[in-house]
Amino acid sequence: MVKIGFNTPIQAIGTAFLAMKTEVHKQTKEELVTEEANIGQMSDVSKLSKTSAVEALSPSPNEQTVIFADPINGNLVKLNLSNENINKLKKHFGGGEDNFYERKDRTLRLNGEVEAHVSGWFGDIAYKREFLQADADKDGKLSKEEYNNTKNEFIGQGEAHGVGENIISIKEQITEQYVSVSASTRLVKYDQTGKQSSSIEEELNRTLKANSNIDSYISLQEAYSVSGKKNSEVVLAHAKKAIAHDNVMHGKRDNPFKDKTLEELGYYLEKTDSKEATKILEKLKAANGDESTLNMDEREVLGVEIIKAQERKVDLSAIKEGIKASVETTRFIDVKG
């Protein structure tokens, strides 16, 4: 039975989504006042792209309506952001009226860097993830069938490294971005880590919330945070499911210290903080490299430490050069099983 330790290192690596590049346009208060007077609340909707169908419904008590420019056509977009996201943006960009100009109807006209930030993520979702194109009936809502036509998905490759039945490291890394949801064959899809978004507005709120450091990238860790769980918990769940499907490289590799000399093992374990591994190595040295003197648990302890050293990119060629210079004859350890 496969065993995953409590302290097993778990990594989530890569960028899932990337905000659309958007120029910062900083309007003066006078320009914002003039825009409000000349365009007005109702006219904002008419200025939307006819293909977007992005029009805010009345906000709930936990939301506020915001207005910003579409990064592609410059038309004004109006939708609702959660109070949580708005407060997060105000804390980062500053909550003054030069960034959040409040109109008479209490909608917030975003300005400057905060507008560019929100507009960039809107562009990513609407155009790069193809939410607008997927909305076939242009009602602003995505059915399950329409959502399957978005590119709100990515492909990752997972690896679980182990010795015997013990998994000692797990890694998941993105290999392809903007994949069609319907075409994805991943065991656990991105949208299954949380509730599937049914609109641009919902996905924008989810993206802004996940974007913890408020930059232009959604990392794999941030993407998995939408489930409300730590990324390590999500990756671990993926690994367990993959192991069940035999899709992880586990139990298919030679024992990691097979055909390594005692000197090589010593170099690998030189910086280990495992007293147990050091003790076992001394036992092996005393037996002149006879691995039959080690039980299965002792073999696995050494194997775990060697793989950890390999993960730290220990240069084996340098090790061999050092051995060549100081050792004339060596005995290789042939590990069986």
C-alpha positions as a Markdown table, in Angstrom:
| # | Residue | x | y | z |
|---|---|---|---|---|
| 1 | Met | 0.0 | 0.0 | 0.0 |
| 2 | Val | 1.3 | 3.4 | -1.0 |
| 3 | Lys | 2.2 | 5.6 | 2.0 |
| 4 | Ile | 2.4 | 9.4 | 1.9 |
| 5 | Gly | 4.1 | 10.9 | 5.0 |
| 6 | Phe | 2.8 | 13.9 | 6.9 |
| 7 | Asn | 5.9 | 15.9 | 6.1 |
| 8 | Thr | 6.2 | 14.9 | 2.5 |
| 9 | Pro | 7.3 | 17.9 | 0.4 |
| 10 | Ile | 4.5 | 19.0 | -2.0 |
| 11 | Gln | 5.1 | 21.6 | -4.8 |
| 12 | Ala | 2.7 | 23.3 | -7.2 |
| 13 | Ile | 4.6 | 25.1 | -9.9 |
| 14 | Gly | 3.8 | 27.3 | -12.9 |
| 15 | Thr | 1.5 | 30.0 | -14.2 |
| 16 | Ala | -2.1 | 29.1 | -14.9 |
| 17 | Phe | -3.4 | 32.4 | -16.3 |
| 18 | Leu | -1.9 | 35.7 | -17.3 |
| 19 | Ala | -3.7 | 39.1 | -17.2 |
| 20 | Met | -4.0 | 41.0 | -20.5 |
| 21 | Lys | -1.5 | 43.8 | -20.9 |
| 22 | Thr | -3.3 | 47.1 | -20.3 |
| 23 | Glu | -2.0 | 50.6 | -20.4 |
| 24 | Val | -2.5 | 52.8 | -17.3 |
| 25 | His | -4.8 | 55.7 | -18.1 |
| 26 | Lys | -5.0 | 58.2 | -15.2 |
| 27 | Gln | -7.9 | 60.6 | -15.5 |
| 28 | Thr | -8.2 | 63.8 | -13.5 |
| 29 | Lys | -11.2 | 64.3 | -11.2 |
| 30 | Glu | -12.5 | 66.9 | -13.7 |
| 31 | Glu | -12.4 | 64.4 | -16.5 |
| 32 | Leu | -14.2 | 61.8 | -14.4 |
| 33 | Val | -16.9 | 64.3 | -13.4 |
| 34 | Thr | -17.3 | 65.3 | -17.1 |
| 35 | Glu | -17.5 | 61.7 | -18.2 |
| 36 | Glu | -20.2 | 61.1 | -15.6 |
| 37 | Ala | -22.2 | 64.1 | -16.7 |
| 38 | Asn | -21.8 | 63.5 | -20.5 |
| 39 | Ile | -22.4 | 59.7 | -20.5 |
| 40 | Gly | -24.5 | 59.0 | -17.4 |
| 41 | Gln | -25.3 | 55.7 | -15.8 |
| 42 | Met | -27.7 | 54.4 | -18.4 |
| 43 | Ser | -25.5 | 55.3 | -21.3 |
| 44 | Asp | -22.6 | 53.3 | -20.0 |
| 45 | Val | -24.5 | 50.1 | -20.8 |
| 46 | Ser | -25.1 | 51.3 | -24.4 |
| 47 | Lys | -21.4 | 51.8 | -24.8 |
| 48 | Leu | -20.7 | 48.2 | -24.1 |
| 49 | Ser | -19.5 | 46.0 | -27.0 |
| 50 | Lys | -22.6 | 44.4 | -28.5 |
| 51 | Thr | -20.9 | 41.1 | -28.2 |
| 52 | Ser | -20.1 | 41.4 | -24.5 |
| 53 | Ala | -23.4 | 41.3 | -22.8 |
| 54 | Val | -21.6 | 42.4 | -19.6 |
| 55 | Glu | -24.1 | 44.5 | -17.7 |
| 56 | Ala | -24.3 | 44.6 | -14.0 |
| 57 | Leu | -27.4 | 43.5 | -12.2 |
| 58 | Ser | -28.3 | 45.2 | -8.9 |
| 59 | Pro | -25.5 | 44.4 | -6.5 |
| 60 | Ser | -26.1 | 42.4 | -3.4 |
| 61 | Pro | -25.3 | 43.8 | 0.1 |
| 62 | Asn | -21.9 | 42.2 | -0.2 |
| 63 | Glu | -21.1 | 43.8 | -3.6 |
| 64 | Gln | -20.6 | 47.1 | -5.3 |
| 65 | Thr | -20.9 | 48.0 | -8.9 |
| 66 | Val | -17.7 | 49.2 | -10.6 |
| 67 | Ile | -17.0 | 50.7 | -14.1 |
| 68 | Phe | -13.8 | 50.3 | -16.1 |
| 69 | Ala | -12.7 | 50.3 | -19.7 |
| 70 | Asp | -12.6 | 47.2 | -21.8 |
| 71 | Pro | -8.9 | 46.6 | -22.7 |
| 72 | Ile | -9.7 | 45.6 | -26.3 |
| 73 | Asn | -12.2 | 48.2 | -27.5 |
| 74 | Gly | -12.1 | 50.9 | -24.8 |
| 75 | Asn | -15.9 | 50.6 | -24.2 |
| 76 | Leu | -17.1 | 50.9 | -20.6 |
| 77 | Val | -17.8 | 47.7 | -18.7 |
| 78 | Lys | -20.1 | 47.7 | -15.6 |
| 79 | Leu | -20.2 | 44.7 | -13.3 |
| 80 | Asn | -20.3 | 43.9 | -9.6 |
| 81 | Leu | -17.2 | 43.1 | -7.4 |
| 82 | Ser | -17.4 | 41.7 | -4.0 |
| 83 | Asn | -16.7 | 44.1 | -1.1 |
| 84 | Glu | -13.9 | 41.7 | -0.1 |
| 85 | Asn | -12.2 | 42.3 | -3.5 |
| 86 | Ile | -12.8 | 46.0 | -3.5 |
| 87 | Asn | -11.3 | 46.4 | 0.0 |
| 88 | Lys | -8.4 | 44.3 | -1.1 |
| 89 | Leu | -7.8 | 46.6 | -4.1 |
| 90 | Lys | -8.2 | 49.7 | -2.0 |
| 91 | Lys | -5.6 | 48.5 | 0.5 |
| 92 | His | -3.1 | 47.8 | -2.3 |
| 93 | Phe | -3.7 | 50.7 | -4.7 |
| 94 | Gly | -5.1 | 53.3 | -2.2 |
| 95 | Gly | -8.7 | 54.0 | -1.6 |
| 96 | Gly | -8.8 | 57.7 | -2.6 |
| 97 | Glu | -11.2 | 59.0 | -5.2 |
| 98 | Asp | -8.4 | 59.4 | -7.6 |
| 99 | Asn | -8.5 | 55.5 | -7.9 |
| 100 | Phe | -12.1 | 54.9 | -6.9 |
| 101 | Tyr | -14.3 | 57.7 | -8.1 |
| 102 | Glu | -17.7 | 57.3 | -6.6 |
| 103 | Arg | -20.5 | 58.5 | -8.8 |
| 104 | Lys | -23.8 | 60.0 | -7.6 |
| 105 | Asp | -25.5 | 56.6 | -8.0 |
| 106 | Arg | -22.7 | 55.1 | -5.8 |
| 107 | Thr | -21.1 | 53.1 | -8.6 |
| 108 | Leu | -17.3 | 53.2 | -8.5 |
| 109 | Arg | -15.5 | 54.4 | -11.6 |
| 110 | Leu | -12.1 | 52.7 | -11.4 |
| 111 | Asn | -9.1 | 54.9 | -12.5 |
| 112 | Gly | -5.4 | 54.6 | -13.1 |
| 113 | Glu | -3.5 | 51.5 | -12.0 |
| 114 | Val | -6.5 | 49.8 | -10.3 |
| 115 | Glu | -8.5 | 50.2 | -13.5 |
| 116 | Ala | -5.6 | 48.7 | -15.6 |
| 117 | His | -5.4 | 45.8 | -13.1 |
| 118 | Val | -9.1 | 44.9 | -13.1 |
| 119 | Ser | -9.4 | 45.6 | -16.9 |
| 120 | Gly | -6.4 | 43.3 | -17.6 |
| 121 | Trp | -8.0 | 40.4 | -15.7 |
| 122 | Phe | -11.3 | 41.1 | -17.4 |
| 123 | Gly | -9.6 | 40.9 | -20.8 |
| 124 | Asp | -7.9 | 37.6 | -19.8 |
| 125 | Ile | -11.3 | 36.0 | -18.9 |
| 126 | Ala | -13.4 | 37.6 | -21.6 |
| 127 | Tyr | -11.0 | 37.1 | -24.5 |
| 128 | Lys | -8.1 | 34.8 | -23.7 |
| 129 | Arg | -10.2 | 32.3 | -21.8 |
| 130 | Glu | -13.0 | 33.0 | -24.4 |
| 131 | Phe | -15.9 | 33.5 | -22.0 |
| 132 | Leu | -17.5 | 36.1 | -24.4 |
| 133 | Gln | -17.2 | 33.8 | -27.4 |
| 134 | Ala | -18.6 | 30.9 | -25.4 |
| 135 | Asp | -21.7 | 32.8 | -24.4 |
| 136 | Ala | -23.6 | 31.7 | -27.5 |
| 137 | Asp | -27.0 | 33.4 | -26.7 |
| 138 | Lys | -25.3 | 36.6 | -25.4 |
| 139 | Asp | -27.3 | 36.6 | -22.2 |
| 140 | Gly | -24.3 | 37.2 | -19.9 |
| 141 | Lys | -24.6 | 33.8 | -18.3 |
| 142 | Leu | -22.9 | 30.5 | -19.2 |
| 143 | Ser | -24.7 | 27.2 | -19.2 |
| 144 | Lys | -22.7 | 24.1 | -18.5 |
| 145 | Glu | -22.5 | 23.5 | -22.3 |
| 146 | Glu | -21.3 | 27.0 | -22.9 |
| 147 | Tyr | -18.8 | 26.9 | -20.1 |
| 148 | Asn | -17.3 | 23.7 | -21.7 |
| 149 | Asn | -16.4 | 25.9 | -24.7 |
| 150 | Thr | -14.3 | 28.2 | -22.7 |
| 151 | Lys | -10.5 | 27.9 | -22.3 |
| 152 | Asn | -10.7 | 28.1 | -18.5 |
| 153 | Glu | -8.4 | 25.1 | -18.0 |
| 154 | Phe | -4.7 | 24.2 | -18.0 |
| 155 | Ile | -2.8 | 21.0 | -18.2 |
| 156 | Gly | -0.3 | 19.9 | -15.6 |
| 157 | Gln | 2.1 | 17.0 | -15.1 |
| 158 | Gly | 2.4 | 15.4 | -11.7 |
| 159 | Glu | 5.2 | 13.3 | -10.3 |
| 160 | Ala | 5.4 | 11.4 | -7.1 |
| 161 | His | 8.9 | 10.1 | -6.2 |
| 162 | Gly | 9.2 | 7.2 | -3.8 |
| 163 | Val | 11.1 | 4.4 | -2.4 |
| 164 | Gly | 9.4 | 1.1 | -2.0 |
| 165 | Glu | 5.9 | 2.0 | -0.8 |
| 166 | Asn | 6.8 | 5.4 | 0.6 |
| 167 | Ile | 6.2 | 8.6 | -1.4 |
| 168 | Ile | 8.9 | 11.1 | -0.4 |
| 169 | Ser | 8.1 | 14.0 | -2.7 |
| 170 | Ile | 5.2 | 15.2 | -4.8 |
| 171 | Lys | 5.3 | 17.8 | -7.6 |
| 172 | Glu | 2.7 | 19.2 | -10.0 |
| 173 | Gln | 3.7 | 21.6 | -12.8 |
| 174 | Ile | 1.7 | 23.4 | -15.5 |
| 175 | Thr | 2.7 | 22.3 | -19.0 |
| 176 | Glu | 0.0 | 24.0 | -21.1 |
| 177 | Gln | -2.3 | 27.0 | -20.6 |
| 178 | Tyr | -5.7 | 28.1 | -21.9 |
| 179 | Val | -7.0 | 24.6 | -22.8 |
| 180 | Ser | -10.6 | 24.1 | -23.8 |
| 181 | Val | -12.6 | 22.7 | -20.9 |
| 182 | Ser | -14.2 | 20.1 | -23.1 |
| 183 | Ala | -10.9 | 19.0 | -24.5 |
| 184 | Ser | -9.2 | 18.6 | -21.2 |
| 185 | Thr | -8.5 | 15.0 | -20.1 |
| 186 | Arg | -7.1 | 15.9 | -16.6 |
| 187 | Leu | -8.2 | 13.6 | -13.8 |
| 188 | Val | -9.2 | 16.6 | -11.7 |
| 189 | Lys | -10.0 | 19.8 | -13.7 |
| 190 | Tyr | -9.5 | 23.3 | -12.5 |
| 191 | Asp | -13.2 | 24.1 | -12.3 |
| 192 | Gln | -13.7 | 21.0 | -10.1 |
| 193 | Thr | -11.5 | 22.5 | -7.4 |
| 194 | Gly | -14.3 | 25.0 | -6.7 |
| 195 | Lys | -17.7 | 26.0 | -8.0 |
| 196 | Gln | -17.9 | 26.5 | -11.8 |
| 197 | Ser | -18.2 | 30.1 | -12.8 |
| 198 | Ser | -21.4 | 30.9 | -14.7 |
| 199 | Ser | -20.4 | 34.4 | -15.9 |
| 200 | Ile | -17.5 | 36.7 | -16.5 |
| 201 | Glu | -18.4 | 38.6 | -13.4 |
| 202 | Glu | -18.2 | 35.5 | -11.2 |
| 203 | Glu | -14.9 | 34.4 | -12.7 |
| 204 | Leu | -13.4 | 37.9 | -12.4 |
| 205 | Asn | -14.3 | 37.9 | -8.7 |
| 206 | Arg | -12.8 | 34.5 | -8.2 |
| 207 | Thr | -9.6 | 35.4 | -10.0 |
| 208 | Leu | -9.2 | 38.7 | -8.1 |
| 209 | Lys | -9.7 | 36.8 | -4.8 |
| 210 | Ala | -7.2 | 34.1 | -5.8 |
| 211 | Asn | -4.6 | 36.6 | -7.0 |
| 212 | Ser | -3.1 | 36.9 | -3.5 |
| 213 | Asn | -0.1 | 39.2 | -4.4 |
| 214 | Ile | -2.2 | 41.4 | -6.8 |
| 215 | Asp | 0.0 | 41.0 | -9.8 |
| 216 | Ser | -0.6 | 39.9 | -13.5 |
| 217 | Tyr | -0.2 | 36.1 | -12.9 |
| 218 | Ile | -2.3 | 33.4 | -11.4 |
| 219 | Ser | 0.1 | 30.8 | -10.2 |
| 220 | Leu | -0.9 | 27.1 | -9.9 |
| 221 | Gln | -0.9 | 27.6 | -6.1 |
| 222 | Glu | -3.3 | 30.6 | -6.5 |
| 223 | Ala | -5.5 | 28.7 | -9.0 |
| 224 | Tyr | -6.0 | 25.9 | -6.5 |
| 225 | Ser | -6.8 | 28.3 | -3.7 |
| 226 | Val | -10.3 | 28.8 | -5.2 |
| 227 | Ser | -11.3 | 25.6 | -3.5 |
| 228 | Gly | -10.7 | 27.1 | -0.1 |
| 229 | Lys | -8.0 | 24.5 | 0.6 |
| 230 | Lys | -4.3 | 24.9 | 0.7 |
| 231 | Asn | -2.6 | 24.1 | -2.7 |
| 232 | Ser | -0.7 | 21.2 | -1.0 |
| 233 | Glu | -4.0 | 19.6 | -0.1 |
| 234 | Val | -5.3 | 19.9 | -3.7 |
| 235 | Val | -2.0 | 18.5 | -5.2 |
| 236 | Leu | -2.0 | 15.7 | -2.6 |
| 237 | Ala | -5.6 | 14.8 | -3.6 |
| 238 | His | -4.6 | 14.8 | -7.2 |
| 239 | Ala | -1.6 | 12.6 | -6.5 |
| 240 | Lys | -3.7 | 10.1 | -4.6 |
| 241 | Lys | -6.2 | 10.0 | -7.5 |
| 242 | Ala | -3.4 | 9.6 | -10.0 |
| 243 | Ile | -1.7 | 6.9 | -8.0 |
| 244 | Ala | -5.0 | 5.1 | -8.0 |
| 245 | His | -5.0 | 5.3 | -11.8 |
| 246 | Asp | -1.3 | 4.3 | -12.0 |
| 247 | Asn | -0.4 | 7.6 | -13.7 |
| 248 | Val | 2.4 | 8.5 | -11.3 |
| 249 | Met | 6.0 | 7.3 | -11.6 |
| 250 | His | 5.9 | 5.2 | -8.4 |
| 251 | Gly | 7.5 | 1.9 | -7.8 |
| 252 | Lys | 8.8 | 1.8 | -11.4 |
| 253 | Arg | 12.4 | 3.0 | -10.8 |
| 254 | Asp | 15.4 | 1.3 | -9.6 |
| 255 | Asn | 16.4 | 1.6 | -6.0 |
| 256 | Pro | 18.2 | 5.0 | -5.9 |
| 257 | Phe | 21.4 | 3.7 | -4.4 |
| 258 | Lys | 21.8 | 0.7 | -6.7 |
| 259 | Asp | 25.3 | 0.6 | -8.3 |
| 260 | Lys | 26.6 | 3.5 | -6.2 |
| 261 | Thr | 29.9 | 3.1 | -4.4 |
| 262 | Leu | 30.3 | 3.6 | -0.7 |
| 263 | Glu | 32.2 | 6.8 | -1.5 |
| 264 | Glu | 29.4 | 8.1 | -3.7 |
| 265 | Leu | 26.9 | 7.4 | -0.9 |
| 266 | Gly | 29.1 | 9.3 | 1.5 |
| 267 | Tyr | 29.1 | 12.3 | -0.8 |
| 268 | Tyr | 25.4 | 12.2 | -1.2 |
| 269 | Leu | 24.8 | 11.9 | 2.6 |
| 270 | Glu | 27.5 | 14.4 | 3.6 |
| 271 | Lys | 25.0 | 17.1 | 4.3 |
| 272 | Thr | 22.1 | 15.0 | 5.5 |
| 273 | Asp | 20.5 | 15.9 | 8.8 |
| 274 | Ser | 19.3 | 12.4 | 9.2 |
| 275 | Lys | 21.2 | 10.7 | 12.1 |
| 276 | Glu | 19.4 | 7.4 | 11.2 |
| 277 | Ala | 20.8 | 7.5 | 7.6 |
| 278 | Thr | 24.3 | 8.3 | 8.8 |
| 279 | Lys | 24.1 | 5.4 | 11.2 |
| 280 | Ile | 22.9 | 3.0 | 8.5 |
| 281 | Leu | 25.7 | 4.2 | 6.2 |
| 282 | Glu | 28.3 | 3.4 | 8.9 |
| 283 | Lys | 26.8 | 0.0 | 9.2 |
| 284 | Leu | 27.1 | -0.5 | 5.5 |
| 285 | Lys | 30.7 | 0.6 | 5.5 |
| 286 | Ala | 31.5 | -1.8 | 8.4 |
| 287 | Ala | 30.1 | -4.6 | 6.2 |
| 288 | Asn | 32.3 | -3.5 | 3.3 |
| 289 | Gly | 29.3 | -2.5 | 1.3 |
| 290 | Asp | 27.4 | -5.8 | 1.7 |
| 291 | Glu | 23.8 | -4.5 | 1.3 |
| 292 | Ser | 22.4 | -7.9 | 2.4 |
| 293 | Thr | 23.2 | -6.7 | 6.0 |
| 294 | Leu | 20.5 | -4.0 | 5.7 |
| 295 | Asn | 16.8 | -4.7 | 6.2 |
| 296 | Met | 14.2 | -3.2 | 3.9 |
| 297 | Asp | 13.5 | -0.3 | 6.3 |
| 298 | Glu | 17.2 | 0.6 | 6.4 |
| 299 | Arg | 17.4 | 0.5 | 2.6 |
| 300 | Glu | 14.4 | 2.8 | 2.2 |
| 301 | Val | 15.9 | 5.3 | 4.7 |
| 302 | Leu | 19.1 | 5.6 | 2.6 |
| 303 | Gly | 17.0 | 5.8 | -0.6 |
| 304 | Val | 15.0 | 8.6 | 0.8 |
| 305 | Glu | 18.0 | 10.7 | 1.7 |
| 306 | Ile | 19.6 | 10.1 | -1.7 |
| 307 | Ile | 16.5 | 11.2 | -3.6 |
| 308 | Lys | 16.4 | 14.3 | -1.4 |
| 309 | Ala | 20.0 | 15.0 | -2.4 |
| 310 | Gln | 19.1 | 14.5 | -6.0 |
| 311 | Glu | 16.2 | 17.0 | -5.7 |
| 312 | Arg | 18.8 | 19.5 | -4.4 |
| 313 | Lys | 20.6 | 18.9 | -7.7 |
| 314 | Val | 23.7 | 17.3 | -6.3 |
| 315 | Asp | 26.3 | 17.2 | -9.1 |
| 316 | Leu | 27.1 | 13.5 | -9.5 |
| 317 | Ser | 29.8 | 14.2 | -12.1 |
| 318 | Ala | 31.6 | 16.3 | -9.5 |
| 319 | Ile | 31.2 | 13.5 | -7.0 |
| 320 | Lys | 32.7 | 11.0 | -9.4 |
| 321 | Glu | 35.7 | 13.3 | -10.1 |
| 322 | Gly | 36.4 | 13.6 | -6.4 |
| 323 | Ile | 36.2 | 9.9 | -6.0 |
| 324 | Lys | 38.5 | 9.3 | -9.0 |
| 325 | Ala | 41.1 | 11.5 | -7.5 |
| 326 | Ser | 41.2 | 9.9 | -4.1 |
| 327 | Val | 40.1 | 6.2 | -4.6 |
| 328 | Glu | 41.9 | 3.6 | -6.6 |
| 329 | Thr | 39.5 | 0.7 | -6.2 |
| 330 | Thr | 35.9 | 0.6 | -5.2 |
| 331 | Arg | 33.2 | -1.9 | -4.6 |
| 332 | Phe | 29.7 | -1.2 | -6.1 |
| 333 | Ile | 26.6 | -2.1 | -4.1 |
| 334 | Asp | 24.2 | -4.2 | -6.0 |
| 335 | Val | 20.8 | -3.6 | -4.4 |
| 336 | Lys | 18.3 | -6.3 | -5.1 |
| 337 | Gly | 14.5 | -6.0 | -5.0 |
